Amino acid sequence: MSRERRSTTGRRSPNNGPMGRGRYLFLLGIVIIGLGALVSRIAYLNVIDRDFLQNQGDARTLRVEPINAHRGMISDRNGDPLAISTPVVTLWANPQELPSDPAQLTTLARALKMDPDTLEARVERYSEHEFMYLRRRMTPEAAKPARDLDIPGVYAKDEYKRYYPSGDVAAQLVGVTNVDDHGQEGLELAYDDYLSGQPGKRRVLKDRKGRLVRDLHLLKDAKPGGDLTLSIDLRLQYMAYRELQKSVDEHDADGGSLVMMDARSGEVLAMANLPSYNPNNRTSIDVNGLRNQAVTDAIEPGSVMKPLAMSAALATDKIDPDTVIDTSPGWMVIDGYTISDFRNYGKLTPGGILLHSSNIGMSHIALKLDKGTIWKQYQKLGLGQPPGTGFPGEGSGSLPSLTGLSRSAQATMAYGYGLSLTPLQLASAYTAIANDGRRLHPSLLKRTSAPIGDQVMSPTIAHELLGMLEKIVQPDAGGSRAMVEGYRIAGKTGTVRKVTAGGYQQKAYRGLFAGIAPVSDPRIVTVVMIDNPKGDEYYGGLVAAPVFGRVVGKALRLLDVPPDKQETSE
Ligand code: 59J
């Protein structure tokens, strides 16, 4: 500013240049003197005063110590705890500082409810060390008597212990924390910041050996973490897990998943997976049990996709509920690939195709439609996109690319092959059939706002499909074992040959069942998947449908859903 003004006026002082020679020398002198002073001070501190300073620094240090924040609770939708942090106290000792008087050790042992000889022996064993545990993670009440003794060399550390009351039942969903109380898996990981809160700080004075000399003052209070309320109903979760376990055991299966969704809100009411693990026993965690397969693992769904493909067909003017499709002779060849049915079902309507689960019927329908019709409907139903639950490793499944879709892929897609989805995505897709055509996005947290959904089929088509699926859950149909006393049930079975590197396997299957209850006013959508059942019973109708029937029956009664079926006994 001032320079500018000067240049515009054109006036300059005769003693020109920004700095006169006299001023330059003066400043140089100051710098030299300053540097000299600095160098001599460094030399003094390093050489002459070194010992004194080091002693002082060693003897006392001011440190900022963290104060652990209480981790928030995870609970089910009714407030039942799934993960809780309780305060615990770890007592430790520095054997170097413990009194040599054996009477004091005896008093300490009594306060700890330990055998005095055992304690004495341990102190002896650790006599060369500066640290030994007395007792870890005791309740604060149990630690108090020993703490109150104020015996020199005895220290207490306040911690929190994470406990999972439901153990293996909701293990993969809830997840676990690591030894430092940080979320490691599942929702414990997804909501770690929220659950953790903020540690506090206090200033302490410690001596050379790290011993606390004085607790000086609180710098910042610990801010406790928030509580997380899940959509899960723990009563349904226990039941789902138990019934899933029964079927997995009975059929010697590798595992299984069950997802139950509220058909009106999209909330997940139960989500069980096998294998599982006990999160309270860290040493025995089996990595196979860690994955929440219902959310993370995309599988080829097979026939349970047929009603969803049918919803696309029924929306066109090419197919209606009375259209007759000839499935004879029970097999067909497309682009050199042979597609076959269990047997020759002859002429079938859409309802008949779903009832007999005809691959040929679905293939004929798919090939009558434009190439993208079913593909677009699958996309609207959420396939190939993350469901948005925020769960770590949430699977999106996959749809083949529409541009390169061959005729054979167009057909196989309609009966559930050449694409993949997670059990959670399947349940969400079925909410459309249950909910007048509106697909609800799933939520693992209890909803506080209106559910998010998309109208993906007309209410008429949803009702038509519901009627067709009810015909499958009848005494002499494929889904008979999904029947529930007192309630009308709709659902679809599926038996899928598993794929490995060598292609479809001859003797490895997944049995599935996806269904809706009760039909007159749907409240829940449930998907059951049994992975690799061994033995002769491997059909979805035999391994998955019975789990559905038992779990859904109990759930409807627990949720006080009024029965909608007049039992026609005899
Ligand atoms: C099947 C398939 C594999 C993939 C076939 C199951 C195909 C197919 C290529 C033979 C067992 C089996 C893309 S059948 O789920 O059709 O649930 O009660 O795995 O068809 O073309 O030994 N379900 N299942 N098919 N593949 N590719 C039927 C059907 C279904 C039943 C029974 C037996 C298959 C009635 C399955 C059930 O609806």
XYZ file of C-alpha atoms and ligand atoms in Angstrom:
608
model
C 0.000 0.000 0.000
C 2.529 2.568 1.151
C 5.002 1.493 -1.501
C 2.427 1.954 -4.147
C 1.575 5.383 -2.978
C 5.229 6.296 -3.026
C 5.748 5.124 -6.577
C 2.715 6.987 -7.872
C 3.960 10.252 -6.417
C 7.425 9.577 -7.778
C 9.088 10.999 -4.663
C 12.013 9.201 -3.088
C 14.231 10.010 -0.149
C 17.866 10.790 -1.063
C 19.097 8.007 1.197
C 17.649 5.598 -1.331
C 17.268 1.750 -1.363
C 14.863 -0.119 0.888
C 17.441 -0.306 3.623
C 20.256 1.987 4.387
C 23.785 0.619 4.886
C 23.879 1.622 8.545
C 20.655 -0.165 9.302
C 21.891 -3.287 7.516
C 24.997 -3.543 9.629
C 23.004 -2.962 12.746
C 20.613 -5.819 12.008
C 23.421 -8.165 11.022
C 25.030 -7.511 14.374
C 21.847 -8.393 16.204
C 21.493 -11.660 14.291
C 25.081 -12.642 15.079
C 24.669 -11.860 18.748
C 21.383 -13.786 18.827
C 22.886 -16.857 17.225
C 25.828 -16.757 19.551
C 23.536 -16.664 22.552
C 21.534 -19.585 21.218
C 24.582 -21.741 20.544
C 26.012 -21.122 23.966
C 22.657 -21.873 25.604
C 22.408 -25.190 23.719
C 25.950 -26.048 24.731
C 25.165 -25.172 28.333
C 22.008 -27.276 28.452
C 23.616 -30.225 26.708
C 26.916 -30.352 28.433
C 26.866 -28.549 31.716
C 23.288 -28.852 32.948
C 22.448 -32.187 31.322
C 22.324 -34.449 34.312
C 20.224 -32.142 36.357
C 17.628 -31.712 33.629
C 17.446 -35.367 32.794
C 16.859 -36.293 36.403
C 14.072 -33.811 36.686
C 12.439 -35.016 33.434
C 12.704 -38.602 34.489
C 11.479 -38.108 37.962
C 8.179 -36.484 37.102
C 6.205 -36.356 33.932
C 2.936 -34.702 33.266
C 0.883 -36.949 31.090
C -2.550 -36.895 29.587
C -4.275 -40.215 30.222
C -7.417 -41.374 28.425
C -10.590 -42.115 30.346
C -12.508 -44.965 28.733
C -15.967 -43.993 27.488
C -18.868 -46.325 28.101
C -19.773 -48.120 24.858
C -23.444 -47.870 23.946
C -25.792 -50.800 24.269
C -27.149 -52.713 21.295
C -30.656 -53.914 21.921
C -33.488 -55.553 20.041
C -36.624 -53.637 19.040
C -38.150 -54.181 22.493
C -35.076 -53.105 24.440
C -33.777 -56.591 25.168
C -29.984 -56.408 25.275
C -27.843 -57.884 22.490
C -24.550 -56.263 23.491
C -23.825 -54.530 26.774
C -20.766 -52.973 28.363
C -20.440 -53.407 32.073
C -17.779 -51.689 34.175
C -15.046 -54.017 35.369
C -11.922 -53.473 37.408
C -8.565 -55.050 36.767
C -6.314 -55.118 39.798
C -2.575 -55.395 39.249
C 0.513 -55.059 41.346
C 4.096 -53.978 41.067
C 5.887 -56.668 43.079
C 8.813 -54.269 43.621
C 6.586 -51.952 45.597
C 4.477 -54.449 47.491
C 5.137 -54.462 51.232
C 7.427 -57.236 52.354
C 5.276 -57.828 55.427
C 3.500 -61.176 54.781
C 0.554 -60.105 56.963
C -0.298 -57.367 54.455
C -0.230 -59.857 51.587
C -2.555 -62.137 53.538
C -4.976 -59.254 54.050
C -4.820 -58.504 50.351
C -5.431 -62.137 49.447
C -8.473 -62.274 51.736
C -9.882 -59.102 50.200
C -9.424 -60.683 46.769
C -10.957 -63.945 47.960
C -7.711 -65.686 47.050
C -5.737 -68.293 48.893
C -2.929 -66.351 50.750
C -0.328 -69.026 49.937
C -1.178 -68.909 46.264
C -0.842 -65.133 46.187
C 2.442 -65.237 48.078
C 3.792 -67.815 45.647
C 2.785 -65.709 42.674
C 4.304 -62.541 44.086
C 7.463 -64.540 44.660
C 7.422 -65.803 41.076
C 7.030 -62.237 39.756
C 9.466 -60.698 42.216
C 11.843 -59.675 39.426
C 9.061 -58.018 37.431
C 7.320 -54.701 37.785
C 3.916 -55.893 36.745
C 1.614 -58.764 37.599
C -2.124 -59.194 37.416
C -3.871 -59.781 40.716
C -7.289 -60.337 39.218
C -8.643 -59.252 35.875
C -12.033 -57.853 34.995
C -13.768 -58.178 38.350
C -17.038 -56.508 39.170
C -16.446 -53.124 40.831
C -18.052 -54.496 44.021
C -15.699 -57.463 44.097
C -12.697 -55.186 43.609
C -13.686 -52.643 46.254
C -12.392 -54.382 49.430
C -8.921 -54.880 47.925
C -8.928 -51.374 46.501
C -9.899 -49.840 49.830
C -6.925 -51.408 51.590
C -4.654 -48.850 49.842
C -1.752 -51.233 49.907
C 1.262 -49.684 48.184
C 2.048 -51.318 44.854
C -1.555 -52.332 44.202
C -3.196 -50.588 41.271
C -6.622 -50.626 39.721
C -7.610 -50.053 36.123
C -11.207 -49.221 35.242
C -12.373 -50.914 32.071
C -15.529 -52.090 30.360
C -16.345 -55.595 29.356
C -18.555 -56.279 26.338
C -21.051 -59.041 26.857
C -23.400 -60.573 24.309
C -26.410 -62.044 26.147
C -27.741 -63.789 23.039
C -24.410 -65.458 22.257
C -24.321 -67.360 18.968
C -28.000 -66.642 18.213
C -27.411 -63.199 16.688
C -23.615 -63.332 16.539
C -23.004 -62.382 12.894
C -25.560 -59.599 12.907
C -24.453 -57.927 16.135
C -20.766 -58.618 15.511
C -17.979 -58.276 18.077
C -15.504 -55.784 19.435
C -11.791 -56.453 19.760
C -9.809 -56.347 23.019
C -9.580 -52.566 22.716
C -13.378 -52.307 22.654
C -13.526 -51.322 18.982
C -16.096 -52.819 16.611
C -14.548 -55.591 14.601
C -17.463 -57.275 12.831
C -21.137 -56.750 12.080
C -23.114 -53.833 13.477
C -20.468 -53.340 16.183
C -18.187 -52.367 13.288
C -20.769 -50.496 11.181
C -21.811 -48.233 14.057
C -18.478 -48.173 15.893
C -18.143 -44.380 16.007
C -21.660 -43.942 17.280
C -21.373 -46.700 19.893
C -17.875 -45.701 21.041
C -18.545 -42.178 22.210
C -15.433 -40.126 22.992
C -12.795 -40.987 25.525
C -12.161 -38.342 28.169
C -8.792 -36.987 29.262
C -7.225 -36.319 32.572
C -3.863 -34.874 33.453
C -1.764 -37.013 35.728
C 1.650 -36.800 37.214
C 3.705 -39.947 36.827
C 7.112 -40.933 37.982
C 9.987 -42.467 36.056
C 8.494 -45.955 36.233
C 5.126 -44.832 34.987
C 3.581 -44.973 38.393
C 0.790 -42.566 39.066
C 1.950 -39.922 41.483
C -1.091 -37.738 41.414
C -4.354 -37.418 39.556
C -4.115 -33.714 38.803
C -7.298 -32.777 37.105
C -9.983 -33.707 34.651
C -9.421 -32.160 31.225
C -12.435 -33.606 29.483
C -15.224 -35.885 30.611
C -15.650 -39.117 28.671
C -18.679 -38.841 26.378
C -20.566 -42.136 26.511
C -21.524 -43.813 23.232
C -25.070 -43.929 21.933
C -27.410 -46.905 22.207
C -28.439 -48.749 19.060
C -31.914 -50.252 18.713
C -32.157 -52.975 16.111
C -35.216 -53.996 14.141
C -34.727 -57.567 15.378
C -37.238 -59.120 17.767
C -35.086 -61.289 20.005
C -37.934 -63.754 20.650
C -38.272 -64.370 16.919
C -34.509 -64.437 16.535
C -34.109 -67.215 19.131
C -36.834 -69.237 17.516
C -35.500 -68.755 13.994
C -32.022 -69.766 15.061
C -33.230 -72.864 16.885
C -35.389 -74.093 14.007
C -32.663 -73.375 11.464
C -30.226 -75.322 13.607
C -32.636 -78.257 13.813
C -32.911 -78.522 10.040
C -29.173 -78.048 9.467
C -28.451 -80.828 11.983
C -31.166 -83.139 10.726
C -29.988 -82.888 7.113
C -26.300 -82.693 7.922
C -26.144 -79.421 5.982
C -23.130 -77.111 5.743
C -25.184 -74.193 7.026
C -28.189 -72.051 6.376
C -29.763 -68.624 6.626
C -33.128 -67.251 7.590
C -34.420 -63.722 7.062
C -37.780 -62.565 8.367
C -38.972 -59.110 7.316
C -41.927 -57.075 8.456
C -44.059 -56.865 5.301
C -45.318 -53.402 6.206
C -42.188 -51.630 7.389
C -39.279 -53.427 5.751
C -37.728 -54.008 9.169
C -35.787 -57.231 9.571
C -37.399 -59.062 12.493
C -35.045 -62.045 12.514
C -31.814 -62.857 10.737
C -30.154 -66.143 11.617
C -27.103 -67.810 10.113
C -25.287 -71.086 10.501
C -22.517 -71.850 11.131
C -22.255 -69.415 13.997
C -19.887 -68.667 16.878
C -19.983 -67.597 20.486
C -18.915 -63.943 20.641
C -18.359 -64.212 24.399
C -15.570 -66.703 23.922
C -12.985 -64.945 21.829
C -10.532 -67.820 21.793
C -12.966 -70.180 20.112
C -14.132 -67.934 17.275
C -14.459 -70.015 14.128
C -13.969 -67.804 11.059
C -16.572 -69.831 9.162
C -19.186 -68.582 11.573
C -18.273 -64.919 11.284
C -20.085 -64.006 8.071
C -23.637 -62.746 8.160
C -24.367 -64.772 5.044
C -27.936 -63.542 4.781
C -26.537 -60.075 4.018
C -23.105 -60.745 2.542
C -23.334 -63.910 0.450
C -24.972 -63.770 -2.959
C -26.306 -67.111 -4.164
C -27.922 -68.350 -7.343
C -31.585 -68.434 -6.281
C -33.197 -70.789 -8.820
C -36.961 -71.332 -8.728
C -37.793 -68.853 -5.969
C -37.267 -66.210 -8.700
C -40.129 -67.567 -10.795
C -42.911 -65.499 -9.146
C -40.756 -62.361 -9.537
C -40.122 -63.068 -13.221
C -43.836 -63.779 -13.573
C -44.639 -60.318 -12.185
C -42.865 -58.847 -15.215
C -44.698 -61.157 -17.631
C -48.129 -60.384 -16.147
C -47.514 -56.665 -16.628
C -47.295 -57.143 -20.412
C -50.204 -57.785 -22.779
C -48.575 -61.090 -23.774
C -49.262 -63.008 -20.554
C -52.257 -62.962 -18.219
C -53.334 -65.414 -15.512
C -55.301 -67.496 -18.063
C -52.641 -67.743 -20.746
C -51.909 -71.405 -21.528
C -48.320 -72.470 -22.115
C -47.519 -75.925 -23.445
C -44.525 -77.290 -21.539
C -44.490 -80.644 -23.393
C -42.459 -82.753 -23.639
C -40.842 -81.479 -20.407
C -37.616 -80.389 -22.012
C -36.442 -77.971 -24.668
C -33.216 -76.919 -26.353
C -32.206 -73.252 -26.646
C -28.934 -72.292 -28.362
C -27.742 -75.863 -27.849
C -28.541 -75.890 -24.112
C -31.095 -78.383 -22.823
C -33.557 -77.127 -20.238
C -35.726 -79.651 -18.448
C -38.544 -80.055 -15.986
C -38.827 -82.684 -13.264
C -41.434 -84.344 -15.487
C -43.744 -83.439 -18.401
C -46.506 -81.195 -17.031
C -48.202 -80.526 -20.395
C -50.320 -77.378 -20.708
C -50.007 -74.926 -17.803
C -51.302 -71.486 -16.879
C -48.957 -69.085 -15.016
C -50.409 -70.431 -11.762
C -49.676 -73.992 -12.906
C -46.150 -73.076 -13.938
C -45.460 -71.738 -10.433
C -47.255 -74.664 -8.753
C -45.193 -77.291 -10.579
C -42.156 -75.051 -10.775
C -41.826 -75.569 -14.493
C -38.519 -74.397 -15.918
C -39.894 -74.962 -19.423
C -42.989 -72.857 -18.733
C -40.865 -69.975 -17.460
C -38.525 -70.295 -20.443
C -41.392 -70.117 -22.964
C -42.753 -67.064 -21.188
C -39.364 -65.353 -21.060
C -38.833 -65.879 -24.801
C -42.248 -64.381 -25.621
C -41.253 -61.158 -23.865
C -38.829 -58.468 -24.964
C -35.295 -59.268 -23.940
C -35.192 -56.617 -21.209
C -38.627 -57.138 -19.626
C -37.652 -59.562 -16.865
C -34.186 -58.055 -16.536
C -35.639 -54.595 -15.856
C -38.088 -55.996 -13.337
C -35.277 -57.762 -11.476
C -33.411 -54.489 -11.350
C -36.460 -52.705 -9.946
C -36.660 -55.452 -7.339
C -33.170 -54.485 -6.151
C -30.969 -57.105 -7.785
C -27.436 -56.009 -8.516
C -27.679 -53.096 -6.102
C -26.729 -52.834 -2.440
C -29.847 -52.924 -0.240
C -28.469 -50.006 1.766
C -28.499 -51.438 5.268
C -25.004 -50.141 5.983
C -23.934 -53.605 7.052
C -20.191 -54.219 6.467
C -19.647 -56.294 3.328
C -23.283 -56.055 2.301
C -23.733 -58.018 -0.934
C -25.337 -56.560 -4.064
C -25.761 -59.766 -6.011
C -25.413 -59.557 -9.758
C -27.432 -59.426 -12.929
C -25.886 -60.337 -16.277
C -25.340 -57.487 -18.704
C -28.496 -56.808 -20.696
C -26.698 -55.865 -23.918
C -25.057 -59.217 -24.422
C -27.915 -61.340 -23.072
C -28.310 -64.530 -25.135
C -31.642 -66.244 -25.702
C -30.647 -69.068 -23.379
C -29.646 -66.602 -20.659
C -32.943 -64.775 -21.169
C -34.739 -68.066 -20.482
C -32.617 -69.301 -17.558
C -32.851 -65.901 -15.855
C -36.632 -66.367 -15.731
C -36.270 -69.478 -13.597
C -33.511 -68.091 -11.430
C -30.149 -69.005 -12.935
C -27.319 -66.857 -14.274
C -27.867 -64.224 -11.602
C -27.301 -63.968 -7.876
C -28.728 -62.288 -4.824
C -28.473 -62.446 -1.056
C -31.241 -63.939 1.110
C -31.897 -60.396 2.363
C -32.400 -59.129 -1.207
C -34.736 -62.034 -1.900
C -36.851 -61.225 1.154
C -36.971 -57.569 0.158
C -38.080 -58.495 -3.385
C -40.899 -60.654 -1.955
C -42.241 -57.726 0.088
C -43.569 -56.385 -3.237
C -45.880 -59.406 -3.542
C -46.879 -59.037 0.113
C -47.355 -55.304 0.046
C -49.637 -54.486 -2.909
C -46.717 -54.269 -5.309
C -44.543 -51.940 -3.266
C -41.076 -53.299 -2.551
C -39.725 -52.202 0.805
C -36.066 -51.546 1.398
C -34.799 -53.578 4.328
C -33.732 -52.009 7.597
C -31.658 -53.607 10.342
C -32.461 -50.765 12.731
C -35.823 -50.099 14.270
C -37.520 -47.596 12.023
C -38.202 -44.108 13.280
C -39.565 -42.871 9.967
C -41.773 -44.173 7.178
C -40.330 -47.099 5.195
C -38.722 -46.507 1.828
C -40.304 -48.435 -0.998
C -40.821 -48.567 -4.737
C -43.986 -49.565 -6.577
C -42.615 -52.337 -8.786
C -45.836 -54.115 -9.772
C -49.508 -53.215 -9.791
C -51.576 -54.164 -6.720
C -53.614 -56.441 -9.037
C -50.548 -58.414 -10.123
C -49.316 -58.647 -6.518
C -52.678 -60.104 -5.475
C -52.739 -62.518 -8.412
C -49.279 -63.784 -7.500
C -50.208 -64.114 -3.849
C -53.131 -66.317 -4.905
C -50.885 -68.467 -7.097
C -48.327 -68.859 -4.313
C -51.042 -69.860 -1.845
C -51.819 -72.851 -4.117
C -48.252 -74.071 -3.511
C -48.700 -74.195 0.277
C -51.480 -76.808 0.268
C -51.613 -80.398 1.553
C -50.658 -82.077 -1.720
C -48.422 -79.390 -3.249
C -44.648 -78.826 -3.117
C -44.843 -76.349 -0.245
C -47.116 -78.402 2.022
C -44.581 -78.437 4.833
C -44.691 -74.651 5.049
C -48.328 -74.824 6.127
C -49.262 -73.203 9.413
C -52.331 -74.102 11.406
C -54.891 -71.315 11.420
C -53.208 -69.159 8.797
C -53.205 -68.877 5.015
C -49.649 -69.042 3.675
C -48.183 -68.208 0.246
C -44.732 -69.285 -0.845
C -42.368 -70.836 -3.330
C -39.900 -73.690 -3.006
C -36.598 -73.955 -4.813
C -33.921 -76.599 -5.199
C -30.727 -75.375 -6.779
C -27.706 -77.314 -7.847
C -24.654 -75.620 -6.423
C -21.997 -74.253 -8.724
C -18.327 -74.935 -8.236
C -15.321 -74.320 -10.452
C -16.318 -77.335 -12.552
C -19.883 -76.118 -13.170
C -23.162 -77.335 -11.670
C -22.652 -80.145 -9.192
C -24.496 -83.414 -9.340
C -24.843 -83.914 -5.645
C -24.628 -80.540 -3.929
C -27.743 -78.426 -3.538
C -29.327 -75.499 -1.778
C -32.886 -75.899 -0.594
C -34.900 -72.674 -0.425
C -38.279 -71.424 0.594
C -39.578 -67.852 0.288
C -43.010 -67.069 1.633
C -45.578 -64.612 2.925
C -48.030 -64.783 5.849
C -50.902 -64.440 6.375
C -52.342 -64.189 2.867
C -55.425 -62.136 3.750
C -53.352 -59.308 5.212
C -49.605 -60.022 4.892
C -47.485 -59.208 7.921
C -44.242 -61.114 7.415
C -42.008 -62.246 4.574
C -39.583 -65.052 5.346
C -36.760 -66.624 3.373
C -35.112 -69.887 4.449
C -31.992 -71.287 2.798
C -30.363 -74.617 3.706
C -26.884 -75.029 2.299
C -25.795 -78.428 1.033
C -28.136 -80.807 2.808
C -26.750 -84.349 2.489
C -28.830 -87.432 1.989
C -31.934 -88.041 -0.084
C -33.932 -85.169 1.345
C -32.488 -82.081 -0.216
C -35.456 -80.410 -1.921
C -36.411 -76.947 -0.727
C -39.847 -78.331 0.014
C -38.322 -80.872 2.403
C -35.459 -79.018 4.082
C -36.430 -75.311 4.020
C -40.243 -75.311 3.978
C -40.551 -77.086 7.386
C -38.331 -74.417 8.987
C -40.534 -71.746 7.424
C -43.688 -73.445 8.731
C -42.458 -73.766 12.309
C -40.864 -70.311 12.534
C -43.685 -68.438 10.819
C -46.341 -70.265 12.839
C -44.745 -69.274 16.126
C -44.009 -65.755 14.885
C -47.621 -65.112 13.869
C -48.809 -66.184 17.301
C -46.123 -64.162 19.103
C -47.013 -61.096 17.062
C -50.699 -61.626 17.851
C -51.649 -61.789 14.205
C -55.297 -62.854 13.980
C -55.747 -66.256 12.265
C -57.299 -65.920 8.794
C -58.091 -69.549 8.049
C -61.038 -71.664 9.057
C -59.555 -75.092 9.749
C -61.475 -77.625 7.719
C -60.777 -80.518 10.041
C -61.891 -83.719 8.296
C -32.578 -78.975 -10.004
C -31.006 -76.657 -11.465
C -29.043 -75.921 -12.659
C -28.716 -74.780 -13.525
C -32.314 -79.863 -11.038
C -32.509 -79.370 -8.691
C -31.160 -76.048 -13.840
C -30.541 -75.434 -14.982
C -28.600 -74.322 -15.940
C -31.951 -81.155 -10.743
C -32.166 -80.664 -8.400
C -31.878 -81.547 -9.427
C -28.801 -72.829 -15.977
S -36.764 -80.054 -9.337
O -36.313 -75.612 -7.855
O -34.937 -77.490 -11.593
O -37.934 -77.824 -4.921
O -39.193 -79.482 -4.690
O -30.333 -76.681 -10.453
O -32.337 -76.446 -13.933
O -31.112 -75.369 -16.067
O -31.512 -82.805 -9.120
N -37.598 -78.376 -7.554
N -35.265 -77.424 -9.394
N -32.312 -77.026 -11.459
N -30.456 -76.212 -12.662
N -29.314 -74.864 -14.817
C -37.418 -78.493 -8.938
C -36.685 -77.301 -9.470
C -37.113 -76.158 -8.603
C -38.124 -79.257 -6.740
C -38.335 -80.659 -7.133
C -37.245 -81.137 -8.040
C -34.468 -77.481 -10.497
C -39.709 -80.855 -7.628
C -32.971 -77.565 -10.284
C -38.439 -78.844 -5.363
O -38.284 -75.796 -8.715
